[in-house]
PDB file of C-alpha atoms in Angstrom:
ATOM      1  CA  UNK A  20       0.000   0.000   0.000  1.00 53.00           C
ATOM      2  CA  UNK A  21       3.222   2.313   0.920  1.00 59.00           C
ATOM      3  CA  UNK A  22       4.720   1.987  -2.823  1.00 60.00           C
ATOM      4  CA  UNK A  23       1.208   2.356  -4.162  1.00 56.00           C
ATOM      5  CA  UNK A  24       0.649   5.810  -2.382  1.00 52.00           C
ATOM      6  CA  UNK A  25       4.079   6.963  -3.342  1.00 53.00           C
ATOM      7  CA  UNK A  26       3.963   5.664  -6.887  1.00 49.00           C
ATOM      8  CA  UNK A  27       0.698   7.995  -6.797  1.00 60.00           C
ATOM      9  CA  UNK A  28       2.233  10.992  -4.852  1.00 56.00           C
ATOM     10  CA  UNK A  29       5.604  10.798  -7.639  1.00 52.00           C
ATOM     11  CA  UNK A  30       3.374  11.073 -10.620  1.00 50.00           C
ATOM     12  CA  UNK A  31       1.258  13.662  -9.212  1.00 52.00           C
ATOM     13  CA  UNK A  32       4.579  15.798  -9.010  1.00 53.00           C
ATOM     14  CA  UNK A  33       5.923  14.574 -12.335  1.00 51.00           C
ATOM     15  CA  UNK A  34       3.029  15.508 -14.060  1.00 49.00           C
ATOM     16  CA  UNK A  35       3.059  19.501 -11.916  1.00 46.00           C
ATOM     17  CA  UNK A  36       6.632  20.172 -12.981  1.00 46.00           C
ATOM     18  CA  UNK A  37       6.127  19.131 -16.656  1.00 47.00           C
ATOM     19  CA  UNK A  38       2.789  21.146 -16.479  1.00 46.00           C
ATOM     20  CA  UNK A  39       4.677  24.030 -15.474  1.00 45.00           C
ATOM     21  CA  UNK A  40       7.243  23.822 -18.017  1.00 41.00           C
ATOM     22  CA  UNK A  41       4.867  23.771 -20.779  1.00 40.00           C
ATOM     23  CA  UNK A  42       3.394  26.885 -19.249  1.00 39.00           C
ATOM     24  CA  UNK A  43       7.072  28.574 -19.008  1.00 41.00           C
ATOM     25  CA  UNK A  44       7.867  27.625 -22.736  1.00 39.00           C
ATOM     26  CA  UNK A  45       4.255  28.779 -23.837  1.00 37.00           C
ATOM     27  CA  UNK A  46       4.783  32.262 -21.853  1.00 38.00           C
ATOM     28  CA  UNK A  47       7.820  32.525 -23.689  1.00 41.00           C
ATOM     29  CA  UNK A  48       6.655  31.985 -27.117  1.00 39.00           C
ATOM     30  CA  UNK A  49       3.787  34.264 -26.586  1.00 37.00           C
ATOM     31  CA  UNK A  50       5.573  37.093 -26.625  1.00 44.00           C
ATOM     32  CA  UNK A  51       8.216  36.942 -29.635  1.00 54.00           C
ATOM     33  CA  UNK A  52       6.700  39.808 -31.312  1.00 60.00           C
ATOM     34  CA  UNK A  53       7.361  43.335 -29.815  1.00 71.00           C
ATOM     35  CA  UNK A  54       9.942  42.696 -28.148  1.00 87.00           C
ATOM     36  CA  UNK A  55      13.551  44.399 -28.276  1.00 88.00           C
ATOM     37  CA  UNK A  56      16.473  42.894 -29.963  1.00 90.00           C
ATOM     38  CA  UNK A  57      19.132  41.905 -28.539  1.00 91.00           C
ATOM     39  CA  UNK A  58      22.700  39.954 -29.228  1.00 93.00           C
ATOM     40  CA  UNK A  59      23.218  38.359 -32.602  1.00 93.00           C
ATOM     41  CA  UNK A  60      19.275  39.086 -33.832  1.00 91.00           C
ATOM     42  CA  UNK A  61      20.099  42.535 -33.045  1.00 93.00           C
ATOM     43  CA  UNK A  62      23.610  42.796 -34.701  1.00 94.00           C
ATOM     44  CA  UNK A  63      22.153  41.114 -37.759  1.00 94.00           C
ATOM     45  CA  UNK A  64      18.857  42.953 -38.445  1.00 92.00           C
ATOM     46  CA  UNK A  65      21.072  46.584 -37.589  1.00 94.00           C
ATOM     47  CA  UNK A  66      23.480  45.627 -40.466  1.00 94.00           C
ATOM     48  CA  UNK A  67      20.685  44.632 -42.742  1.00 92.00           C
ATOM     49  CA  UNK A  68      19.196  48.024 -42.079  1.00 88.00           C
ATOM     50  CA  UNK A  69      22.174  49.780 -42.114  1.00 92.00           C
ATOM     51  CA  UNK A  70      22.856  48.580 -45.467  1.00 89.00           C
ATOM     52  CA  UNK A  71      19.970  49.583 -46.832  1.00 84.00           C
ATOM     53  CA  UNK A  72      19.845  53.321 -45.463  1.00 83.00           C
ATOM     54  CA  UNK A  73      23.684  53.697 -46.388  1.00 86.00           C
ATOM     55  CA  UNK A  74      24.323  54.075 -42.854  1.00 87.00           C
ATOM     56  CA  UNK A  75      22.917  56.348 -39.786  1.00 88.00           C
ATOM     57  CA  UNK A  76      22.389  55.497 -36.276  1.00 90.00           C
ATOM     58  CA  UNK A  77      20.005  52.628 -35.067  1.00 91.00           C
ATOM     59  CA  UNK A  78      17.312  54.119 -32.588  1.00 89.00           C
ATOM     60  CA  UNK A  79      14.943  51.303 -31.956  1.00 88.00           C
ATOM     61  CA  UNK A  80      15.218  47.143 -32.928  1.00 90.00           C
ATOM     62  CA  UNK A  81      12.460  45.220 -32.174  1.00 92.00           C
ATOM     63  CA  UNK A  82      10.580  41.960 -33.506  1.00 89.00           C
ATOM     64  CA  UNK A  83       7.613  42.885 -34.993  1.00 79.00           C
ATOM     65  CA  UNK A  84       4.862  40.705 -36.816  1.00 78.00           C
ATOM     66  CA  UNK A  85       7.215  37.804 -38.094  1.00 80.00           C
ATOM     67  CA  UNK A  86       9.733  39.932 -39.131  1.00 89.00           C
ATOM     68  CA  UNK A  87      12.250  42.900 -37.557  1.00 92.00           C
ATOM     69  CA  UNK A  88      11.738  46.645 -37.360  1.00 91.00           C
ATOM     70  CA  UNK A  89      14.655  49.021 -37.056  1.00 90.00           C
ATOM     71  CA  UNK A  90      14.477  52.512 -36.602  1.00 89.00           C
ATOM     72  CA  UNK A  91      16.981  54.348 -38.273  1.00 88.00           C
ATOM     73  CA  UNK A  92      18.626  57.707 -38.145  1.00 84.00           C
ATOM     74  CA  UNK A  93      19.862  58.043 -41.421  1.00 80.00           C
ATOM     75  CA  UNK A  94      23.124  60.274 -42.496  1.00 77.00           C
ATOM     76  CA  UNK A  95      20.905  63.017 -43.895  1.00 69.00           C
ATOM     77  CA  UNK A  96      19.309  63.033 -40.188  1.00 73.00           C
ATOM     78  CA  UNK A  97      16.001  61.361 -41.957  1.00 75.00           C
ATOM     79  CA  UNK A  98      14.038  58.886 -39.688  1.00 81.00           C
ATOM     80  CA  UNK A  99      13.692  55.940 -41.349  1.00 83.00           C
ATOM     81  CA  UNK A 100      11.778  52.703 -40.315  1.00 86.00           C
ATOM     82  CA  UNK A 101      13.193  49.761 -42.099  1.00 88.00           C
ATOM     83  CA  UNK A 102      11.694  46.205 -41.776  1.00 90.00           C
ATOM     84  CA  UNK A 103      14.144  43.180 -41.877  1.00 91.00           C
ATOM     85  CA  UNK A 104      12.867  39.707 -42.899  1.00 92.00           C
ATOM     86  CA  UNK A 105      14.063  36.622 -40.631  1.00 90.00           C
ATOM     87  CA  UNK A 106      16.454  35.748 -43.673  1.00 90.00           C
ATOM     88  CA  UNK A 107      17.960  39.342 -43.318  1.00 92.00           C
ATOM     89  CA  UNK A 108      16.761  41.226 -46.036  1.00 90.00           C
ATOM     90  CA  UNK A 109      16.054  45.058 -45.693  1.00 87.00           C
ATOM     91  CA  UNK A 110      13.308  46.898 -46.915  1.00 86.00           C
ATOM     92  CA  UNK A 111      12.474  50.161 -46.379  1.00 81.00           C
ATOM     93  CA  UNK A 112       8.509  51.390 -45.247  1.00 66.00           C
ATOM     94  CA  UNK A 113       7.017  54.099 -47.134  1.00 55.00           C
ATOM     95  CA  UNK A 114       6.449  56.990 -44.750  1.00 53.00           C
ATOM     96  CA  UNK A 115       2.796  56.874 -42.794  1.00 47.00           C
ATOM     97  CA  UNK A 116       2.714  60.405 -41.171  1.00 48.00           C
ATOM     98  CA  UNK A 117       4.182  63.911 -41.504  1.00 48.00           C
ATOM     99  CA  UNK A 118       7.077  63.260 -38.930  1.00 47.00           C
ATOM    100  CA  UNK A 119       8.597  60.686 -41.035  1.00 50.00           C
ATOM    101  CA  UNK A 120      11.476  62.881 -42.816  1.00 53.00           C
ATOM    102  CA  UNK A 121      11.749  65.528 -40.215  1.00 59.00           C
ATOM    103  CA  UNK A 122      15.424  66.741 -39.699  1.00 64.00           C
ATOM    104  CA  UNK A 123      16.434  65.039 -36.152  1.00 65.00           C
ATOM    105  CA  UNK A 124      16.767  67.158 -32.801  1.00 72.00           C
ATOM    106  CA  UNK A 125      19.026  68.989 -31.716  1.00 81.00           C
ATOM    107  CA  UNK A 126      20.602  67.863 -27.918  1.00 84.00           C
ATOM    108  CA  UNK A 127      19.100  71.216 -27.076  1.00 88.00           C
ATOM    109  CA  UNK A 128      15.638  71.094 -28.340  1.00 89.00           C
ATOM    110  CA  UNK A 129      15.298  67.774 -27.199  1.00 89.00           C
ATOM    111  CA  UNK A 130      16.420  69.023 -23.985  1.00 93.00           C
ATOM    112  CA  UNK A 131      14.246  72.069 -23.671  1.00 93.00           C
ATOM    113  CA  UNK A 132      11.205  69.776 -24.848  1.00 92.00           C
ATOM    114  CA  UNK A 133      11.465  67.573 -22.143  1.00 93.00           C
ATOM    115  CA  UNK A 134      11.957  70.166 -19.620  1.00 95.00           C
ATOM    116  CA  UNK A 135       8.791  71.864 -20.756  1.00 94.00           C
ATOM    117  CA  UNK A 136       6.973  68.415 -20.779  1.00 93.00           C
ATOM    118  CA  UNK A 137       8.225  67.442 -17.133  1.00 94.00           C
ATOM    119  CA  UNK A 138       7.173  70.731 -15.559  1.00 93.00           C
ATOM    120  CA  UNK A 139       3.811  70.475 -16.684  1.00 93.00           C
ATOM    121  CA  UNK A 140       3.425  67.071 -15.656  1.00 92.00           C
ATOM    122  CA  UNK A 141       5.403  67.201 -12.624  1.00 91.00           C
ATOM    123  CA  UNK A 142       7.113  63.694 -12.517  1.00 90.00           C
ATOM    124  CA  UNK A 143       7.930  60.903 -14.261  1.00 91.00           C
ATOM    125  CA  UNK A 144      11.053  59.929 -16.946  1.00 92.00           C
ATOM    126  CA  UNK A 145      10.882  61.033 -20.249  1.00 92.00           C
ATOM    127  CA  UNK A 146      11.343  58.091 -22.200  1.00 88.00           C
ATOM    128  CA  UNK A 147      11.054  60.212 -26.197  1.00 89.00           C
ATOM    129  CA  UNK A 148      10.936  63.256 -27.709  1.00 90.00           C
ATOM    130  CA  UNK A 149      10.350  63.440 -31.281  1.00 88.00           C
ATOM    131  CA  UNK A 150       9.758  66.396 -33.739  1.00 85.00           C
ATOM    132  CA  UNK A 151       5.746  66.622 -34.658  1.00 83.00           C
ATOM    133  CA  UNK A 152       3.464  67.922 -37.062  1.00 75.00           C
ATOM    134  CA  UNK A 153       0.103  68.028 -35.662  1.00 72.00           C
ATOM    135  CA  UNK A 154      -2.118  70.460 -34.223  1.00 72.00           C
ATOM    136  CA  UNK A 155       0.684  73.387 -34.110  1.00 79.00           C
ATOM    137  CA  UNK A 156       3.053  70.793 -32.055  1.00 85.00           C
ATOM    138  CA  UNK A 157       6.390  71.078 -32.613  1.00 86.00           C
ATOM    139  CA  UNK A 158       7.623  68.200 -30.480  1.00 89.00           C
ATOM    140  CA  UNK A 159       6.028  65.404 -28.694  1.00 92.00           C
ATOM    141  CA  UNK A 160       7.844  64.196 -25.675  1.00 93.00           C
ATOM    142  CA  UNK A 161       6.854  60.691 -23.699  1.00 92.00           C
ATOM    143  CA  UNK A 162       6.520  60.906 -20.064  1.00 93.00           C
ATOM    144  CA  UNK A 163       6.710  57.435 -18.418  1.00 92.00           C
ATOM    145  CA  UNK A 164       5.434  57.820 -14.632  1.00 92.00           C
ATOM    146  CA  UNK A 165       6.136  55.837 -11.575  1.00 90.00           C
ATOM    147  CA  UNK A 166       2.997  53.066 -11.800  1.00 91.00           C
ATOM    148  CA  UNK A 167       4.362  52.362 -15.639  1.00 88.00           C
ATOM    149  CA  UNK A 168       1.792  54.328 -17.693  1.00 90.00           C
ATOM    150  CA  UNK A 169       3.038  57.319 -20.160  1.00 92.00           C
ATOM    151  CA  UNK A 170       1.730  60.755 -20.888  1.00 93.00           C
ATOM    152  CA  UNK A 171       2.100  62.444 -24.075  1.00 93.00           C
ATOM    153  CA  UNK A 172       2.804  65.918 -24.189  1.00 93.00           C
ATOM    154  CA  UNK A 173       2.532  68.172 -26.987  1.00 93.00           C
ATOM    155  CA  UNK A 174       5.679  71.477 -27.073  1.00 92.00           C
ATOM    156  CA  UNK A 175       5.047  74.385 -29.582  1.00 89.00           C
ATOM    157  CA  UNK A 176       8.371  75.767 -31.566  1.00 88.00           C
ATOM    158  CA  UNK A 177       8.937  78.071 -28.426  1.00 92.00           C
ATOM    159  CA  UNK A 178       8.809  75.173 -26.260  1.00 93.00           C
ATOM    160  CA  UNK A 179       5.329  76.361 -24.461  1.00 92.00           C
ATOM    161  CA  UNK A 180       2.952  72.928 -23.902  1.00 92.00           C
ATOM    162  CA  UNK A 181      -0.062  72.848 -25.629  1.00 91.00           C
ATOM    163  CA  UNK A 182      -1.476  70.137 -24.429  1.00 89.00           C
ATOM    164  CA  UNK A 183      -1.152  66.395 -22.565  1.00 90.00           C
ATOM    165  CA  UNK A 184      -2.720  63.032 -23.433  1.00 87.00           C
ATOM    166  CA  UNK A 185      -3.782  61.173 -20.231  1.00 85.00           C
ATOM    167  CA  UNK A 186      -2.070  58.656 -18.736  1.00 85.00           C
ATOM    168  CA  UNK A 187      -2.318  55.277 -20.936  1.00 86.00           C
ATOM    169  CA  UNK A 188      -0.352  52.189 -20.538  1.00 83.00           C
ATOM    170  CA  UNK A 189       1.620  51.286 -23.762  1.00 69.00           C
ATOM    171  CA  UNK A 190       0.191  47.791 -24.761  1.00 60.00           C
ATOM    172  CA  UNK A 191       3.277  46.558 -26.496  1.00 51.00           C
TER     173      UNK A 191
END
């Protein structure tokens, strides 16, 4: 009776570990898209996109959808978003909005922006500021507070806000 209660009691376990791996491994494959790059996926898909913008600065890597987007900032100080197959080939995305070939910032716009954007929200990191073109905005900086959602705020040429988004959490 002894061996039959811990035959019982061994398979019981058995079958919670394994049950819990399959969890780990399925939590793991769930989220393979939108996620940043890193190592050799990372080195790869930057020198795919690299190649095909003739250089620049990476800003952002990421999986995305199947495939790899890398924001660039390209020599002529063009953003360009450039998606990377899993075999490493480089396209680049036609533009969707009005930001897309803005010149980049300056260290002291982008500094001023954020300033202007953290006063009038009063904490938090900024996480990006990018040039806009959108409802008299000249910038729009990212605020990322303390419980993990972000504020948008919108900075005129003369760095005045003219407005804030409220706090969302980014679903990516």
């Amino acid at each position: 009776m002894r061996k039959k209660a811990m035959l019982i009691t061994g398979v019981a376990a058995a079958a919670v570990v394994l049950g819990g791996a399959t969890v780990a491994v399925a939590a793991n494959t769930l989220g393979a898209d939108d996620r940043p790059l890193s190592g050799t996926e990372l080195q790869q898909a930057s020198e795919a996109a690299l190649g095909k913008t003739g250089g620049g600065t990476v800003l952002k890597a990421e999986a995305d959808d199947g495939a790899y987007e890398v924001d660039v900032l390209a020599p002529g100080g063009a953003k360009v978003e450039v998606e990377v197959d899993r075999s490493f080939q480089a396209t680049v995305d036609a533009p969707d909005d009005d930001d897309f070939n803005q010149a980049a910032l300056s260290g002291a716009d982008r500094d001023r922006a954020a300033s202007a954007a953290l006063a009038r929200v009063g904490q938090g990191t900024v996480s990006e500021v990018e040039r806009e073109n959108d409802g008299g905005a000249a910038y729009e900086v990212e605020v990322r507070l303390a419980d993990g959602s972000q504020v948008e705020v919108q900075v005129g040429a003369d760095f005045q806000v003219l407005g804030q988004d409220g706090p969302e959490f980014d679903d990516d």
